[in-house]
Amino acid sequence: VPDEEALGKAASRIIAEQVQAQPDSVLALPTGRTPLRVYRELATLDQRGELDLHRVRFFHLDEFYPMATESPTSFQAFLWREFLSQVSIDRANVYFLNGLADDPAAECRRYEEQIAAVGGLDLVVLGIGVNGHIAFNEPGSPFDSRTRLVTLCPESRAASAYLFPSAEEVPRQGLTMGIGTIMEGHRILLIAVGERKARAVSESLGDSLTPALPASFLRQHPDLTVILDQEAASLLKRV
Ligand code: GLP
């Protein structure tokens, strides 16, 4: 698509069609700058009465660890601020990882059980990290990884520094859905904007499948849609 605005429209249309076809859809949603336009478009559709999100179940992809739920720097707070508070939903349908869980392994198991209990993820919306990560699955993450505690790469911490008063305050760890968890979603939508994503996009979509680029695994999914703006697509090889 030509630009971020068009990406917002195209991605929100796919999400809206999913919800119209299946009103109790289970969505997995990303934080970050990329989906902001998508969330704004969905909020507009909701306010115009063209979208009914009351029965939709929402999961987020990842969270910093440790991170207090109520902290404005949590991904949970981000998703409420940028999207969930702007639309009409049932709060009981929102599922988040607790970034302050005493036992992160148990918290991740609980999250997997919640996903299974609602029948699995219908649509997983993903951004991509500058290093090719998806959610917080950093390079080296196994194909069959599940929701777990991970150590963040310096690039990922640097990319999140804008959310914090200073770069040192970005947590060193995160809780994330695994690549296996994401790949079990019925449908995947990957979105990327801007020149800084161009290398990760072209290597993940064009080169070999490798744990060094977690997003490359997505090509094995039977129902993957990728939406890129011109800049993010600028290094894709022509075929
Ligand atoms: C973060 C999140 C990812 C997100 C990525 C890209 O680290 N864990 O889920 O997709 O970074 O963020 P942005 O859209 O701000 O570039």
Coordinates of C-alpha atoms and ligand atoms in Angstrom, one line a residue:
V1 CA 0.0 0.0 0.0
P2 CA 1.3 3.6 -0.6
D3 CA 1.5 4.8 3.0
E4 CA 0.6 4.3 6.6
E5 CA -2.9 5.7 6.2
A6 CA -3.7 3.1 3.5
L7 CA -2.2 0.4 5.7
G8 CA -4.5 1.4 8.5
K9 CA -7.5 1.1 6.2
A10 CA -6.5 -2.2 4.7
A11 CA -5.6 -3.9 8.0
S12 CA -8.7 -2.6 9.8
R13 CA -10.9 -3.9 6.9
I14 CA -9.4 -7.4 7.3
I15 CA -10.0 -7.3 11.1
A16 CA -13.5 -5.9 10.6
E17 CA -14.4 -8.6 8.0
Q18 CA -13.1 -11.3 10.5
V19 CA -15.4 -9.9 13.2
Q20 CA -18.4 -9.6 10.9
A21 CA -18.0 -13.2 9.7
Q22 CA -17.5 -14.4 13.3
P23 CA -18.8 -12.0 15.9
D24 CA -17.1 -13.9 18.8
S25 CA -13.7 -13.9 17.1
V26 CA -10.6 -14.3 19.3
L27 CA -8.0 -11.6 18.3
A28 CA -4.4 -11.4 19.3
L29 CA -3.2 -7.8 19.1
P30 CA 0.2 -6.0 19.1
T31 CA 1.4 -2.9 20.8
G32 CA 3.9 -0.5 19.1
R33 CA 3.6 2.4 16.7
T34 CA 2.7 0.4 13.7
P35 CA -0.9 -0.6 14.6
L36 CA -1.9 2.9 15.9
R37 CA -3.5 3.9 12.6
V38 CA -5.3 0.5 12.4
Y39 CA -6.7 1.0 15.9
R40 CA -7.9 4.5 15.0
E41 CA -9.7 3.2 11.9
L42 CA -11.4 0.4 13.9
A43 CA -12.5 3.0 16.5
T44 CA -14.1 5.1 13.7
L45 CA -15.9 2.0 12.4
D46 CA -17.1 1.2 15.9
Q47 CA -18.3 4.8 16.6
R48 CA -20.2 4.8 13.3
G49 CA -21.9 1.6 14.3
E50 CA -20.3 -0.3 11.4
L51 CA -18.5 -2.8 13.7
D52 CA -19.8 -4.6 16.8
L53 CA -16.9 -5.7 19.1
H54 CA -19.0 -6.8 22.1
R55 CA -18.5 -10.5 21.7
V56 CA -14.9 -10.3 20.5
R57 CA -12.2 -11.8 22.8
F58 CA -8.9 -9.8 23.0
F59 CA -5.5 -11.1 23.9
H60 CA -2.3 -9.1 23.7
L61 CA 0.9 -10.7 22.3
D62 CA 3.4 -9.7 24.9
E63 CA 4.2 -7.7 28.0
F64 CA 7.4 -6.4 29.7
Y65 CA 8.6 -8.3 32.8
P66 CA 8.6 -7.1 35.4
M67 CA 5.9 -4.6 34.8
A68 CA 3.1 -3.3 36.9
T69 CA -0.3 -3.7 35.2
E70 CA -1.3 -0.1 36.1
S71 CA 1.9 1.4 34.9
P72 CA 1.4 3.7 31.9
T73 CA 4.5 1.9 30.3
S74 CA 2.9 -1.5 30.3
F75 CA 1.7 -3.0 27.0
Q76 CA -1.6 -3.6 28.8
A77 CA -2.0 0.1 29.5
F78 CA -0.9 0.9 25.9
L79 CA -3.6 -1.3 24.4
W80 CA -6.3 0.2 26.7
R81 CA -5.2 3.7 25.9
E82 CA -4.7 3.4 22.2
F83 CA -7.6 1.0 21.4
L84 CA -9.7 -0.8 23.9
S85 CA -10.9 2.4 25.7
Q86 CA -11.9 3.9 22.3
V87 CA -14.3 1.1 21.4
S88 CA -17.4 -0.6 22.9
I89 CA -16.3 -4.0 24.2
D90 CA -17.1 -6.3 27.1
R91 CA -14.2 -5.9 29.6
A92 CA -14.7 -9.6 30.6
N93 CA -13.5 -10.5 27.1
V94 CA -10.0 -8.9 27.6
Y95 CA -7.1 -11.3 28.5
F96 CA -3.7 -10.0 29.4
L97 CA -0.4 -11.4 30.7
N98 CA 0.4 -10.2 34.2
G99 CA 3.8 -8.6 34.1
L100 CA 4.2 -8.8 37.9
A101 CA 3.4 -12.5 38.3
D102 CA 5.6 -14.1 41.0
D103 CA 5.8 -17.3 39.0
P104 CA 6.2 -16.3 35.3
A105 CA 6.2 -19.9 34.1
A106 CA 2.9 -20.5 35.8
E107 CA 1.5 -17.2 34.4
C108 CA 2.5 -18.3 30.9
R109 CA 0.8 -21.7 31.3
R110 CA -2.3 -19.9 32.6
Y111 CA -2.3 -17.7 29.4
E112 CA -2.0 -20.7 27.1
E113 CA -4.9 -22.4 29.0
Q114 CA -7.0 -19.3 28.5
I115 CA -6.2 -19.2 24.8
A116 CA -7.2 -22.9 24.5
A117 CA -10.3 -22.4 26.6
V118 CA -11.7 -19.8 24.2
G119 CA -11.0 -22.2 21.2
G120 CA -7.7 -20.8 20.0
L121 CA -6.8 -17.5 18.2
D122 CA -8.8 -16.7 15.1
L123 CA -6.7 -13.8 13.9
V124 CA -3.2 -12.9 15.1
V125 CA -2.1 -9.3 14.2
L126 CA 1.6 -8.8 14.3
G127 CA 4.2 -6.1 13.9
I128 CA 7.8 -6.9 13.2
G129 CA 10.9 -5.8 15.1
V130 CA 13.9 -4.2 13.4
N131 CA 15.7 -7.5 14.1
G132 CA 12.9 -9.6 12.7
H133 CA 11.2 -10.5 16.0
I134 CA 7.5 -11.1 16.3
A135 CA 5.9 -10.3 19.6
F136 CA 8.9 -10.7 21.9
N137 CA 10.2 -13.8 20.1
E138 CA 13.8 -12.6 19.6
P139 CA 16.2 -14.2 17.1
G140 CA 17.0 -17.7 18.1
S141 CA 13.4 -18.4 19.3
P142 CA 12.4 -22.0 18.5
F143 CA 9.6 -22.6 15.9
D144 CA 7.6 -24.6 18.5
S145 CA 8.1 -22.1 21.4
R146 CA 5.1 -21.4 23.7
T147 CA 4.2 -18.4 25.9
R148 CA 7.2 -17.9 28.1
L149 CA 9.6 -15.5 29.9
V150 CA 12.3 -14.2 27.5
T151 CA 15.3 -11.9 27.6
L152 CA 15.0 -8.9 25.3
C153 CA 17.7 -8.0 22.8
P154 CA 19.4 -4.6 23.0
E155 CA 17.8 -3.6 19.7
S156 CA 14.3 -4.4 21.1
R157 CA 15.0 -2.5 24.3
A158 CA 16.3 0.5 22.3
A159 CA 13.2 0.4 20.1
S160 CA 10.9 0.6 23.2
A161 CA 12.8 3.3 24.9
Y162 CA 10.4 6.0 23.7
L163 CA 7.8 4.5 26.1
F164 CA 10.0 5.1 29.1
P165 CA 11.4 8.2 30.9
S166 CA 14.9 6.8 30.1
A167 CA 16.4 3.9 28.1
E168 CA 17.8 2.2 31.2
E169 CA 14.3 1.8 32.5
V170 CA 13.2 -0.5 29.7
P171 CA 12.8 -3.9 31.4
R172 CA 15.3 -6.6 30.4
Q173 CA 12.8 -9.3 30.1
G174 CA 9.3 -9.9 28.7
L175 CA 6.5 -12.4 28.6
T176 CA 5.5 -13.4 25.1
M177 CA 3.2 -15.7 23.2
G178 CA 5.6 -18.2 21.5
I179 CA 6.1 -18.8 17.8
G180 CA 4.2 -22.1 18.2
T181 CA 1.3 -20.2 19.9
I182 CA 1.2 -17.7 17.1
M183 CA 1.4 -20.2 14.3
E184 CA -1.6 -22.1 15.7
G185 CA -3.7 -19.0 15.0
H186 CA -6.1 -19.7 12.2
R187 CA -5.1 -16.5 10.3
I188 CA -2.1 -14.2 10.6
L189 CA -1.8 -10.5 9.6
L190 CA 1.7 -9.0 9.6
I191 CA 1.9 -5.2 9.2
A192 CA 5.0 -3.0 8.8
V193 CA 5.7 0.6 8.0
G194 CA 8.7 2.7 7.5
E195 CA 12.2 2.3 6.1
R196 CA 13.6 1.1 9.4
K197 CA 11.7 -2.2 8.9
A198 CA 12.7 -2.7 5.3
R199 CA 15.7 -5.0 6.0
A200 CA 13.9 -7.2 8.5
V201 CA 10.9 -7.4 6.1
S202 CA 13.0 -8.3 3.0
E203 CA 15.1 -10.9 4.8
S204 CA 12.2 -12.5 6.6
L205 CA 10.0 -12.7 3.4
G206 CA 12.7 -13.3 0.8
D207 CA 15.6 -15.2 2.3
S208 CA 15.8 -18.6 4.1
L209 CA 13.6 -19.7 6.9
T210 CA 15.7 -19.3 10.0
P211 CA 15.4 -18.9 13.7
A212 CA 17.7 -15.9 13.2
L213 CA 14.7 -14.2 11.7
P214 CA 11.6 -15.3 13.7
A215 CA 9.2 -13.6 11.2
S216 CA 10.5 -15.9 8.4
F217 CA 8.7 -18.8 10.0
L218 CA 5.4 -17.0 9.2
R219 CA 5.8 -18.0 5.6
Q220 CA 4.9 -21.6 6.6
H221 CA 1.5 -20.5 7.8
P222 CA -1.3 -21.5 5.4
D223 CA -3.2 -18.2 5.9
L224 CA -0.7 -15.3 6.1
T225 CA -1.5 -11.8 4.9
V226 CA 1.3 -9.2 4.8
I227 CA 0.6 -5.5 4.5
L228 CA 3.5 -3.1 4.0
D229 CA 3.8 0.5 3.1
Q230 CA 6.2 1.5 0.3
E231 CA 9.1 2.1 2.6
A232 CA 8.8 -1.1 4.5
A233 CA 8.6 -2.9 1.1
S234 CA 11.4 -1.0 -0.5
L235 CA 14.0 -3.8 -0.2
L236 CA 11.8 -6.7 -1.3
K237 CA 13.3 -8.5 -4.2
R238 CA 11.2 -8.4 -7.4
V239 CA 10.3 -11.8 -8.8
Ligands
GLP1 C1 7.7 -4.4 20.2 C2 6.6 -5.5 20.4 C3 6.2 -6.1 19.1 C4 6.0 -5.0 18.1 C5 7.4 -4.5 17.7 C6 7.4 -3.4 16.7 O1 8.9 -4.9 20.7 N1 7.0 -6.5 21.4 O2 5.0 -6.8 19.4 O3 5.5 -5.6 16.9 O4 8.1 -4.0 18.9 O5 7.0 -2.2 17.3 P1 6.7 -0.9 16.4 O6 5.4 -1.1 15.7 O7 6.6 0.3 17.4 O8 7.8 -0.7 15.4

